[in-house]
mmCIF file of C-alpha atoms and ligand atoms in Angstrom:
data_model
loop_
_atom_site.group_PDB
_atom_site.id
_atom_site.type_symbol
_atom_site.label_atom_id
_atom_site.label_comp_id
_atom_site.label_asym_id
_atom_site.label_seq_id
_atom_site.Cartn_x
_atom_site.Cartn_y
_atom_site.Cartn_z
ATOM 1 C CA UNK B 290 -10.520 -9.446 2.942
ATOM 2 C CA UNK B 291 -7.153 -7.819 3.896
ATOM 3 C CA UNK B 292 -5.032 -8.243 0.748
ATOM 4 C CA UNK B 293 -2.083 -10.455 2.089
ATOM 5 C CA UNK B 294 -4.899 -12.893 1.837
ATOM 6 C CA UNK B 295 -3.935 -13.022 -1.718
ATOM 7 C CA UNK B 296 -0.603 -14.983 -0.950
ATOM 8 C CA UNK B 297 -1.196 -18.811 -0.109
ATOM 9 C CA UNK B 298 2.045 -20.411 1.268
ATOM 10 C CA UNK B 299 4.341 -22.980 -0.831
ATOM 11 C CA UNK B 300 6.197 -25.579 0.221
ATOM 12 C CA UNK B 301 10.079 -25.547 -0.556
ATOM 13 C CA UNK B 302 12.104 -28.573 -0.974
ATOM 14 C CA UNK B 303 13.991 -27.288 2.701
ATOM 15 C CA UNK B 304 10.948 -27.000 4.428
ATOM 16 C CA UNK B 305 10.454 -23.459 4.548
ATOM 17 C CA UNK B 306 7.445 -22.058 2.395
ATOM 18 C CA UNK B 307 7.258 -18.981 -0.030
ATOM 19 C CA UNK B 308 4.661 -17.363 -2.101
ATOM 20 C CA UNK B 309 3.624 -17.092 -5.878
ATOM 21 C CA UNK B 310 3.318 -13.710 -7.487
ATOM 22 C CA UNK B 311 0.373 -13.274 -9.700
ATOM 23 C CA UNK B 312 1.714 -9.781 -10.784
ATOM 24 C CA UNK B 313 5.395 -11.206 -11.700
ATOM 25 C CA UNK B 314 4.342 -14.331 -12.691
ATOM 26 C CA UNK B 315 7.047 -16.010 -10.662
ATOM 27 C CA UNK B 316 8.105 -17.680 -7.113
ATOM 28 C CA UNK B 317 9.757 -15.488 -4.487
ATOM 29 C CA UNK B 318 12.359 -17.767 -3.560
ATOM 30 C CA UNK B 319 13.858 -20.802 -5.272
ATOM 31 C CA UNK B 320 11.858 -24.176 -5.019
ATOM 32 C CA UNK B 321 15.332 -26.515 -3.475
ATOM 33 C CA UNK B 322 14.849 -24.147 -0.208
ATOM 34 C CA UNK B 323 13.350 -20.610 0.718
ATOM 35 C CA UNK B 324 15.499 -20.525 4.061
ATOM 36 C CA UNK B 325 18.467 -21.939 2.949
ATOM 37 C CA UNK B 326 18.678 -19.627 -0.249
ATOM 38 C CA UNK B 327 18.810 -16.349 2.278
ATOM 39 C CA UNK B 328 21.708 -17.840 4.074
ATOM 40 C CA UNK B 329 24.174 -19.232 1.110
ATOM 41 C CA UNK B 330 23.106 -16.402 -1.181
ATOM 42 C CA UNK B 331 23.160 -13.537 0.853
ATOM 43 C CA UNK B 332 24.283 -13.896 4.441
ATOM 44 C CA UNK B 333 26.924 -16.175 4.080
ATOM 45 C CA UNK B 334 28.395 -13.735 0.631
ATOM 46 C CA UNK B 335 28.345 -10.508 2.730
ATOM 47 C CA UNK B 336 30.144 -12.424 5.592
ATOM 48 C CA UNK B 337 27.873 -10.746 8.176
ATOM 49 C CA UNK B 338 29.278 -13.510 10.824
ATOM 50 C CA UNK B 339 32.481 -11.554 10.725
ATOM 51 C CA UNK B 340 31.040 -8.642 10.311
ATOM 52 C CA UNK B 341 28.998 -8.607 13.356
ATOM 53 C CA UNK B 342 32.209 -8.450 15.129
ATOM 54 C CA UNK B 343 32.050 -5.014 14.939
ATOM 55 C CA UNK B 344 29.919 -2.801 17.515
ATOM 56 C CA UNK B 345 27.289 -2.273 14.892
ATOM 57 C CA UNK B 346 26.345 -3.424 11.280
ATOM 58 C CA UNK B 347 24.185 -1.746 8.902
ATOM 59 C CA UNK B 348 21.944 -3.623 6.086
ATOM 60 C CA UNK B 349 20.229 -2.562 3.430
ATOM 61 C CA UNK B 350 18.045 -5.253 2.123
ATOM 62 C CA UNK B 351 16.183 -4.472 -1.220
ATOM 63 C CA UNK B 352 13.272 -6.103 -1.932
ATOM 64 C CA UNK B 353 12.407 -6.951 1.442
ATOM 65 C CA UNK B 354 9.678 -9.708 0.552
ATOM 66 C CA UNK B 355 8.784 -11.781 3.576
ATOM 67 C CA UNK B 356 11.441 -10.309 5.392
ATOM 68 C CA UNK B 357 13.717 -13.733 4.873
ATOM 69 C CA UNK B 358 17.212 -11.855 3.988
ATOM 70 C CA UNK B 359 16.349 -9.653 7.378
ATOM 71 C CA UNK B 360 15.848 -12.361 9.152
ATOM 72 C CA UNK B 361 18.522 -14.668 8.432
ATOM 73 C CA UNK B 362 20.766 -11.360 8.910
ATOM 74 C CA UNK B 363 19.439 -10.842 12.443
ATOM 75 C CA UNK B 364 20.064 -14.268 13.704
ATOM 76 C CA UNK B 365 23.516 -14.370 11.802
ATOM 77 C CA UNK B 366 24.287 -11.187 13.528
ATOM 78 C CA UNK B 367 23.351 -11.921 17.042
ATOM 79 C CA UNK B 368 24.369 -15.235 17.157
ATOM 80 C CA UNK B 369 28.069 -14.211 16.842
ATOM 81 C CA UNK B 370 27.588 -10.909 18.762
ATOM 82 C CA UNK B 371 24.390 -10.267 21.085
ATOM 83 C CA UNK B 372 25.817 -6.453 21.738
ATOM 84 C CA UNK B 373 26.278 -5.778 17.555
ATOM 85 C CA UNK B 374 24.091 -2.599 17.355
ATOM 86 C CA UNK B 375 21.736 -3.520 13.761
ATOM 87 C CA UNK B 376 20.405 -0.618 11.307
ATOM 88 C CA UNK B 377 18.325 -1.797 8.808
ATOM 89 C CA UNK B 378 16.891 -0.549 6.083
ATOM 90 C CA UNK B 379 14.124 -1.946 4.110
ATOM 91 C CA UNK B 380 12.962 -1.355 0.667
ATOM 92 C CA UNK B 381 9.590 -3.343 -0.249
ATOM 93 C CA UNK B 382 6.652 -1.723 -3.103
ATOM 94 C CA UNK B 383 3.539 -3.915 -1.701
ATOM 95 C CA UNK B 384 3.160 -3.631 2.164
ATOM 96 C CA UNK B 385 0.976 -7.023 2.336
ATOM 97 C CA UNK B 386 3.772 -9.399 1.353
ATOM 98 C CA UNK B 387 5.715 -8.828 5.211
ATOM 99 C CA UNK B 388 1.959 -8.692 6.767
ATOM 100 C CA UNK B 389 0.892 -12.194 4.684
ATOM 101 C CA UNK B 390 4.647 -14.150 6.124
ATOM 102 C CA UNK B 391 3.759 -13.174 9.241
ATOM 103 C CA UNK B 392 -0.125 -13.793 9.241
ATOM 104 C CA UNK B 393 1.157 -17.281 7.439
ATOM 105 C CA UNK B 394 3.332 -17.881 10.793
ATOM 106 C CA UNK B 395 6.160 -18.712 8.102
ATOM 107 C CA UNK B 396 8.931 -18.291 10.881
ATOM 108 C CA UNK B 397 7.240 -20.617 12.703
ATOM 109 C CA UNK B 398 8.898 -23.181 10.608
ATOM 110 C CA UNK B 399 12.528 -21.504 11.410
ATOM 111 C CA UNK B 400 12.053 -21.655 14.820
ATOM 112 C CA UNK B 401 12.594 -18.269 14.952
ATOM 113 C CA UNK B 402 13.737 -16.148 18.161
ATOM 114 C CA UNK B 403 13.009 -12.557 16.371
ATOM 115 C CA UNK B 404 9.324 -12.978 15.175
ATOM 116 C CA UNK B 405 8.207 -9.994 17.098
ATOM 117 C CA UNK B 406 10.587 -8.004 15.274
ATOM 118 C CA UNK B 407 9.330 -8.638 12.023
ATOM 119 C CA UNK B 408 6.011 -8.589 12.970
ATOM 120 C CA UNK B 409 6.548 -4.767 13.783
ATOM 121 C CA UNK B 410 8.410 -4.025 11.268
ATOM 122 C CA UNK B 411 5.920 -5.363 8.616
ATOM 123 C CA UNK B 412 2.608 -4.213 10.291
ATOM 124 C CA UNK B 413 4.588 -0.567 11.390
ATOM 125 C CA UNK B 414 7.571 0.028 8.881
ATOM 126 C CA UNK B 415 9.670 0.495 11.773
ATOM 127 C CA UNK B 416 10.961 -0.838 14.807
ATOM 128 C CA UNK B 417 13.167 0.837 17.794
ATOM 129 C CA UNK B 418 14.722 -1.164 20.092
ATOM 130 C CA UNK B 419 18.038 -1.132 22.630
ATOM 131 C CA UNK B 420 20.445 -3.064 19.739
ATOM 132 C CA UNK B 421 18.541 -2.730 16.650
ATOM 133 C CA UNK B 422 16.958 0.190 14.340
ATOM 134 C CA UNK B 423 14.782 -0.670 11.416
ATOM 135 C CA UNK B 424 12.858 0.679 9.002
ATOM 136 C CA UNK B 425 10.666 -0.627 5.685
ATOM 137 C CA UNK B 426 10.365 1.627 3.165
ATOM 138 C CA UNK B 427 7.313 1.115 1.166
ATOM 139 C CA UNK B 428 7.309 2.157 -2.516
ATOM 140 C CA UNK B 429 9.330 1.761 -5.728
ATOM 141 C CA UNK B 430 12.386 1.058 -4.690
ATOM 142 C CA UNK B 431 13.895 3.248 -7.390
ATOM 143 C CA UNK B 432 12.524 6.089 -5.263
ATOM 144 C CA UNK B 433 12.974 4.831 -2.168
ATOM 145 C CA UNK B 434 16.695 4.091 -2.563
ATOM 146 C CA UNK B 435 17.155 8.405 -3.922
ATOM 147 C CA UNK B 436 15.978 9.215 -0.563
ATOM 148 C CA UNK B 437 18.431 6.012 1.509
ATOM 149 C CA UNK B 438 21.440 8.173 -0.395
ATOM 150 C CA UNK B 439 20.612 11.673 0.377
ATOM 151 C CA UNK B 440 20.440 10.432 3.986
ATOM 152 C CA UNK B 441 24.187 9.403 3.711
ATOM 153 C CA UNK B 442 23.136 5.459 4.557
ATOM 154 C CA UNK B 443 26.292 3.302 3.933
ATOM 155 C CA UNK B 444 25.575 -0.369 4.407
ATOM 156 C CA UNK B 445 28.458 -2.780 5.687
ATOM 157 C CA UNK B 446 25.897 -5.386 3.633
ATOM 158 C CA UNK B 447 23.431 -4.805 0.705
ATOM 159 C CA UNK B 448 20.605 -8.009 -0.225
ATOM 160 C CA UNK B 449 19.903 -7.764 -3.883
ATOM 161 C CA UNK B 450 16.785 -9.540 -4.718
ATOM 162 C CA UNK B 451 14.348 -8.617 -6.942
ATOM 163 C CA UNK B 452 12.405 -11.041 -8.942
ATOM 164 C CA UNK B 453 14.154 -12.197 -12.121
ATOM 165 C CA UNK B 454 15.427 -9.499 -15.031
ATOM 166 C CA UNK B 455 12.984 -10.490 -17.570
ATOM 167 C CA UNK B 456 10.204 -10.004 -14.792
ATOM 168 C CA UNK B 457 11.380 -7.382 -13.242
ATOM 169 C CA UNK B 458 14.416 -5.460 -15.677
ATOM 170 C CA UNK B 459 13.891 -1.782 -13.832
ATOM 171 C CA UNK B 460 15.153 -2.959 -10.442
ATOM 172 C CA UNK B 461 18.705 -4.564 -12.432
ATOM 173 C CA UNK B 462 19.470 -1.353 -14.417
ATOM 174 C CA UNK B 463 22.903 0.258 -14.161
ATOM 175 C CA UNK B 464 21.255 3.205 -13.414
ATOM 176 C CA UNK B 465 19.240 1.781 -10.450
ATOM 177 C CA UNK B 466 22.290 -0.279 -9.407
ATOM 178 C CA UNK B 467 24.529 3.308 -9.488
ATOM 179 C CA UNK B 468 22.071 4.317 -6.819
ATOM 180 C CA UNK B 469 22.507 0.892 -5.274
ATOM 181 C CA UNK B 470 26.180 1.586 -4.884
ATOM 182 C CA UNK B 471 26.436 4.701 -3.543
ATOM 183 C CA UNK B 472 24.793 2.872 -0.465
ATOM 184 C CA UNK B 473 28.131 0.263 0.003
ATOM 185 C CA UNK B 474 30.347 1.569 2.553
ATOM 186 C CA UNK B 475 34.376 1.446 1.291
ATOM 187 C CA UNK B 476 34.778 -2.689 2.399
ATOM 188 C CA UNK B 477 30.805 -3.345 2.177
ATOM 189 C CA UNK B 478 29.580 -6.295 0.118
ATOM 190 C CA UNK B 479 26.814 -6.661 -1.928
ATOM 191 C CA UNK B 480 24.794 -9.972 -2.887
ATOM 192 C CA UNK B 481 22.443 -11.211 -5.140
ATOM 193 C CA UNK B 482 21.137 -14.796 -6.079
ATOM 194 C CA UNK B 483 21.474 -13.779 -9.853
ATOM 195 C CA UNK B 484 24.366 -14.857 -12.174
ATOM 196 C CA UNK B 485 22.965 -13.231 -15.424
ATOM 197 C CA UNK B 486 25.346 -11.667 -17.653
ATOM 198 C CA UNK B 487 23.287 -8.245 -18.166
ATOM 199 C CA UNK B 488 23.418 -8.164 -14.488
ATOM 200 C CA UNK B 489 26.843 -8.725 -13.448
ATOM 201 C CA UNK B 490 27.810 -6.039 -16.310
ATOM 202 C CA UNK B 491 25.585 -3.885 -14.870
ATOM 203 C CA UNK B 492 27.147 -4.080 -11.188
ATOM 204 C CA UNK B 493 30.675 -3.275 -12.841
ATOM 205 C CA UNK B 494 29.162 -0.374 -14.672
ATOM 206 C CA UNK B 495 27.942 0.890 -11.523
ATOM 207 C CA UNK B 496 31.234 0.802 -9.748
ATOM 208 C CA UNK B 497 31.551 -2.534 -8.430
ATOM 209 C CA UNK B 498 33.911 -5.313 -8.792
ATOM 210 C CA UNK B 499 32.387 -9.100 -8.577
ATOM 211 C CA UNK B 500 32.683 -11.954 -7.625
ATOM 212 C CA UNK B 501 30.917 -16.131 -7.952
ATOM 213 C CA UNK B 502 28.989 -17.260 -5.113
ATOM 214 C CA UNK B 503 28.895 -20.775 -4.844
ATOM 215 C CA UNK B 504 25.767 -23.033 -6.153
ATOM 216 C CA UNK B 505 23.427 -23.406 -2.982
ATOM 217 C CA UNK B 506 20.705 -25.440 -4.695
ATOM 218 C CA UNK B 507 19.772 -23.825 -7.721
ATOM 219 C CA UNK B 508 22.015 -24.675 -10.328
ATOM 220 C CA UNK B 509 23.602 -21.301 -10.888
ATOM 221 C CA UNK B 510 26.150 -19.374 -9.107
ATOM 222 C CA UNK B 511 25.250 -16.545 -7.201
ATOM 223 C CA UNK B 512 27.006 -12.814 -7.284
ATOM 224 C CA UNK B 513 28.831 -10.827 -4.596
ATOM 225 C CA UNK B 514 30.387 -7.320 -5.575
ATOM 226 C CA UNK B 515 32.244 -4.933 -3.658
ATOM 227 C CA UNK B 516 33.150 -1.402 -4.408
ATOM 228 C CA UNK B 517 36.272 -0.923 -7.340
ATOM 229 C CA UNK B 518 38.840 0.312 -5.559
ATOM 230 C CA UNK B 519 42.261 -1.046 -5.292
ATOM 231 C CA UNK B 520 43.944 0.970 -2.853
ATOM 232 C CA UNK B 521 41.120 -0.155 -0.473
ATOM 233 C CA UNK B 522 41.697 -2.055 3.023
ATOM 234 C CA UNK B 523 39.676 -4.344 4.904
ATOM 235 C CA UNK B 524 38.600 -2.122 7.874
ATOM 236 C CA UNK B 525 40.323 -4.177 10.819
ATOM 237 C CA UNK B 526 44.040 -3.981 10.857
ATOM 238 C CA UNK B 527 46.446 -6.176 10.985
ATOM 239 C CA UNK B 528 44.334 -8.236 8.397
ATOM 240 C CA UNK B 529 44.945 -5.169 6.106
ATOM 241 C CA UNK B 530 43.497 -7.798 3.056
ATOM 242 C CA UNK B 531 42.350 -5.629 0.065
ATOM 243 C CA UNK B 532 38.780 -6.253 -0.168
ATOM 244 C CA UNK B 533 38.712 -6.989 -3.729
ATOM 245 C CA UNK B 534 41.019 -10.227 -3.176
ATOM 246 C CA UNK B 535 38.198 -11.503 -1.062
ATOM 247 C CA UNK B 536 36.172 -11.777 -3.605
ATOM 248 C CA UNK B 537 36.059 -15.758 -5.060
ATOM 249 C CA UNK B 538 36.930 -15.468 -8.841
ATOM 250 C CA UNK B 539 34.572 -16.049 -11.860
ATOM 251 C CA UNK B 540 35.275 -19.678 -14.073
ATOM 252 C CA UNK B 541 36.520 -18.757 -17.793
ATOM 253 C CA UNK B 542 33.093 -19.454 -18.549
ATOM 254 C CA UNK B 543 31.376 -17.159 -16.612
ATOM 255 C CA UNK B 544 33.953 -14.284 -17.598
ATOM 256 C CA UNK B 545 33.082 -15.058 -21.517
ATOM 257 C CA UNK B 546 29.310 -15.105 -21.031
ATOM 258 C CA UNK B 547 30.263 -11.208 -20.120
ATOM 259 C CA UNK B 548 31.602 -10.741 -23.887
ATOM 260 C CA UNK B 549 28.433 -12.076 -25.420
ATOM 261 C CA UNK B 550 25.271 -10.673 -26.335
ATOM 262 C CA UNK B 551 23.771 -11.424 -22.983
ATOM 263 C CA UNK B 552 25.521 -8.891 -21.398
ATOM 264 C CA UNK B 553 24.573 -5.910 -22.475
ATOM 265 C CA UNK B 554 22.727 -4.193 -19.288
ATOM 266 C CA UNK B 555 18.843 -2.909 -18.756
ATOM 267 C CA UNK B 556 19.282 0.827 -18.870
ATOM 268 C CA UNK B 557 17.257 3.318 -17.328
ATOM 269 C CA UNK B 558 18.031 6.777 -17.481
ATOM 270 C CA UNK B 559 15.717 8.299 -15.402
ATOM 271 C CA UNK B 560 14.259 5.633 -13.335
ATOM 272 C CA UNK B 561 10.954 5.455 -14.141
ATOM 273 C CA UNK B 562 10.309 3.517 -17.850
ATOM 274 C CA UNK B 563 8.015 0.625 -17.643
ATOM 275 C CA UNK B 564 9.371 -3.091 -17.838
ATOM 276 C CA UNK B 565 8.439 -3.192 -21.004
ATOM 277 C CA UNK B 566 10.236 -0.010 -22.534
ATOM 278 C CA UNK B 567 13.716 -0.807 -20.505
ATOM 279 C CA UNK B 568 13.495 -4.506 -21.838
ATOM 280 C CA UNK B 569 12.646 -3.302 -25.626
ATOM 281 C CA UNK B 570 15.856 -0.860 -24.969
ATOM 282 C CA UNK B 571 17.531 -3.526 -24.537
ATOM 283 C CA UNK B 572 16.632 -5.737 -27.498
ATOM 284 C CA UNK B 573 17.497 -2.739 -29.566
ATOM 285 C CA UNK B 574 21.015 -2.550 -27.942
ATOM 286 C CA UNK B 575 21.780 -6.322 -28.460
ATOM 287 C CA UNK B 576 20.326 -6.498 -32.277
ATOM 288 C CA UNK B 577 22.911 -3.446 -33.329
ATOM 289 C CA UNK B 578 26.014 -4.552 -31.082
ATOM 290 C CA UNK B 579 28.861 -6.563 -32.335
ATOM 291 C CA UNK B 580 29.038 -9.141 -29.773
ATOM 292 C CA UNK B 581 29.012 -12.827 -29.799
ATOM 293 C CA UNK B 582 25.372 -14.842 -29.584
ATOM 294 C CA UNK B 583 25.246 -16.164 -26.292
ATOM 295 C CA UNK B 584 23.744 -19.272 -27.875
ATOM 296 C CA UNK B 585 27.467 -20.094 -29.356
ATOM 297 C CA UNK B 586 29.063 -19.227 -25.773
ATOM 298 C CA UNK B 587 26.747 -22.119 -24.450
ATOM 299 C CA UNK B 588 27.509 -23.970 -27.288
ATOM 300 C CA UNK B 589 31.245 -23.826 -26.618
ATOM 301 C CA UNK B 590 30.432 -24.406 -22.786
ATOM 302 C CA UNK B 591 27.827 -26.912 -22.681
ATOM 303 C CA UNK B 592 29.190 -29.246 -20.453
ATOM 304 C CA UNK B 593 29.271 -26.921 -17.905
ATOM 305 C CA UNK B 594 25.205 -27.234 -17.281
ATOM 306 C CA UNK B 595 26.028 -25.581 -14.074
ATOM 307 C CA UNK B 596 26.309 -21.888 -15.809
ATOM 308 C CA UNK B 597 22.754 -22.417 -18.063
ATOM 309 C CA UNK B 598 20.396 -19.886 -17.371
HETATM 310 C C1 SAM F 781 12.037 -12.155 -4.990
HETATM 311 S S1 SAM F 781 10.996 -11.263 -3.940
HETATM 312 C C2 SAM F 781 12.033 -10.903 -2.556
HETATM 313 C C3 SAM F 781 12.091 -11.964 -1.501
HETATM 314 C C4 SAM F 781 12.628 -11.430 -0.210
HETATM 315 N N1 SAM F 781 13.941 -10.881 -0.306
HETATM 316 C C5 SAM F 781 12.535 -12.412 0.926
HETATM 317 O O1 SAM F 781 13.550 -12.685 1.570
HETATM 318 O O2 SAM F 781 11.453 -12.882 1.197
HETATM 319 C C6 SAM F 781 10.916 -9.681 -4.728
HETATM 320 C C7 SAM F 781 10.194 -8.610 -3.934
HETATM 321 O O3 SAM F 781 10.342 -7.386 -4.644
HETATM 322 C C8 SAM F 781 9.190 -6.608 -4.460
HETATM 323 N N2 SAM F 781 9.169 -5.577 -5.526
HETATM 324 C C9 SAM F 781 8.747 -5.711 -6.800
HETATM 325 N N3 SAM F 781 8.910 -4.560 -7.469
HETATM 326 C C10 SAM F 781 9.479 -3.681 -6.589
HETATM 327 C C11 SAM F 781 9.868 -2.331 -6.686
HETATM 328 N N4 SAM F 781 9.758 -1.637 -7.831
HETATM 329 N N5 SAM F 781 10.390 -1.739 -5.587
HETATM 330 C C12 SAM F 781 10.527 -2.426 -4.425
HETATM 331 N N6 SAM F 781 10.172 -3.721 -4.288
HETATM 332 C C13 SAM F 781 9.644 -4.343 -5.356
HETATM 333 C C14 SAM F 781 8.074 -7.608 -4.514
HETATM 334 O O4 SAM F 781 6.889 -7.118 -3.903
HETATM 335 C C15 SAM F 781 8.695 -8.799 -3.768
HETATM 336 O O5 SAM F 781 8.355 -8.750 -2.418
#
């Protein structure tokens, strides 16, 4: 039995279906809406529609799953310009979870125009064609992404979506996220579904200044970051719009839950400590810091059920 057996599809409340993980003990996409979560929390963040005004776009799209972030990239992309050259990169540990969307016909449901695409890409690792080249990397993706910097890869948009911290604590480490960042081209944008605290300090600690992406069914915000620097332009004069001030604010809330205990990052020096170790790191760190209990920040901003984790 080929093993993307093991991954029976799930109905989400837009129609599109996603799988379980046994190993993580959690969904791969949020139960309101598979689809609609790759568009509002990382297409629309990145702004891919404007940038695929350029002759070509580059994406690196971590934790490549079923290949949803890719594709709702690709049809962004093309829809706005058919000519936009695409390099992708993919970064993905277990091979059969492209191989079981496909055998699933998921994009069926998406009346999807670039099936063949992903079908290649997830049965091959790569794919060649006139206006687009991609490639999946398959392995730890704190290897994987060592070997995207050394080949000087700098992505105009980066997907950020592993499964949650607590599951999955070495892919949200400053460390990793350093690595991450090196990736982001000068007026690049990065986006992930998660609004945790440890996370968000973690993207600032690698370099990055954030920003709140809007509520798209879940009831948290999501998080779009951009590299720290000041000086920078957008790439397209006359706009000549520092990127940062693109970037839509946090709420005072959200800026206090970063001086509470919550905050304090996964660390992982050298990239390879277990789940478990990196999490117990952490525990250590928030038991000897000074910092407010996030349980009195929530406290203090409890009508605001929005920001609950
Ligand atoms: C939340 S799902 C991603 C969903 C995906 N972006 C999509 O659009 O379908 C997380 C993915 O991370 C992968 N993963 C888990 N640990 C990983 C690691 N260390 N390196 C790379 N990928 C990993 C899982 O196999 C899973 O496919």
């Amino acid at each position: 039995m080929p093993e993307f057996d093991n991954f029976v599809p799930q109905p989400t409340a837009d129609g599109s279906f996603t799988f379980f993980s046994q190993e993580f003990s959690e969904s791969f996409h949020s139960h309101f809406g598979a689809k609609q979560e790759s568009y509002f929390k990382f297409v629309e963040p990145t702004q891919l529609a404007q940038a695929a005004l350029k002759p070509f776009v580059r994406l690196l799209d971590i934790c490549y799953g079923l290949g949803y972030n890719t594709a709702a990239a690709l049809q962004t992309i093309w829809a706005v310009n058919p000519s936009c050259h695409v390099e992708l990169i993919g970064l993905e540990l277990n091979p059969a979870v492209p191989q079981a969307a496909i055998a699933n016909s998921l994009f069926d449901h998406w009346n999807y125009e670039y099936t063949a695409i992903l079908t290649q890409l997830a049965f091959e690792q790569q794919v060649q064609t006139e206006r687009l080249e991609a490639k999946l990397l398959i392995g730890d993706a704190r290897v994987s992404i060592q070997a995207v910097n050394q080949s000087g890869f700098l992505a105009d948009a980066i997907f950020l979506d592993p499964f949650s911290p607590p599951q999955c604590p070495h892919l949200w480490t400053v460390e990793f996220l350093q690595q991450v960042s090196v990736c982001l081209q000068e007026n690049g944008l990065l986006a992930t579904y998660s609004c945790a605290a440890a996370v968000r300090t973690a993207l600032i600690l690698a370099g990055l200044r954030i920003g709140s992406t809007p509520p798209v069914g879940r009831r948290s915000p999501g998080t779009v970051a951009a590299p720290n620097q000041d000086t920078k332009f957008s790439a397209s004069p006359p706009l000549l719009i520092p990127v940062s001030t693109l970037l839509p604010p946090l709420s005072p809330a959200e800026q206090e839950h970063l001086l509470t205990r919550a905050a304090i990052p996964y660390r992982d020096p050298q990239l390879h400590d277990s789940p478990d170790v990196i999490i117990m790191r952490r525990q250590q760190e928030q038991q000897a810091c000074l910092l407010e209990p996030t349980s009195r920040w929530r406290k203090r901003w409890l009508f605001n059920t929005q920001l609950r984790q």
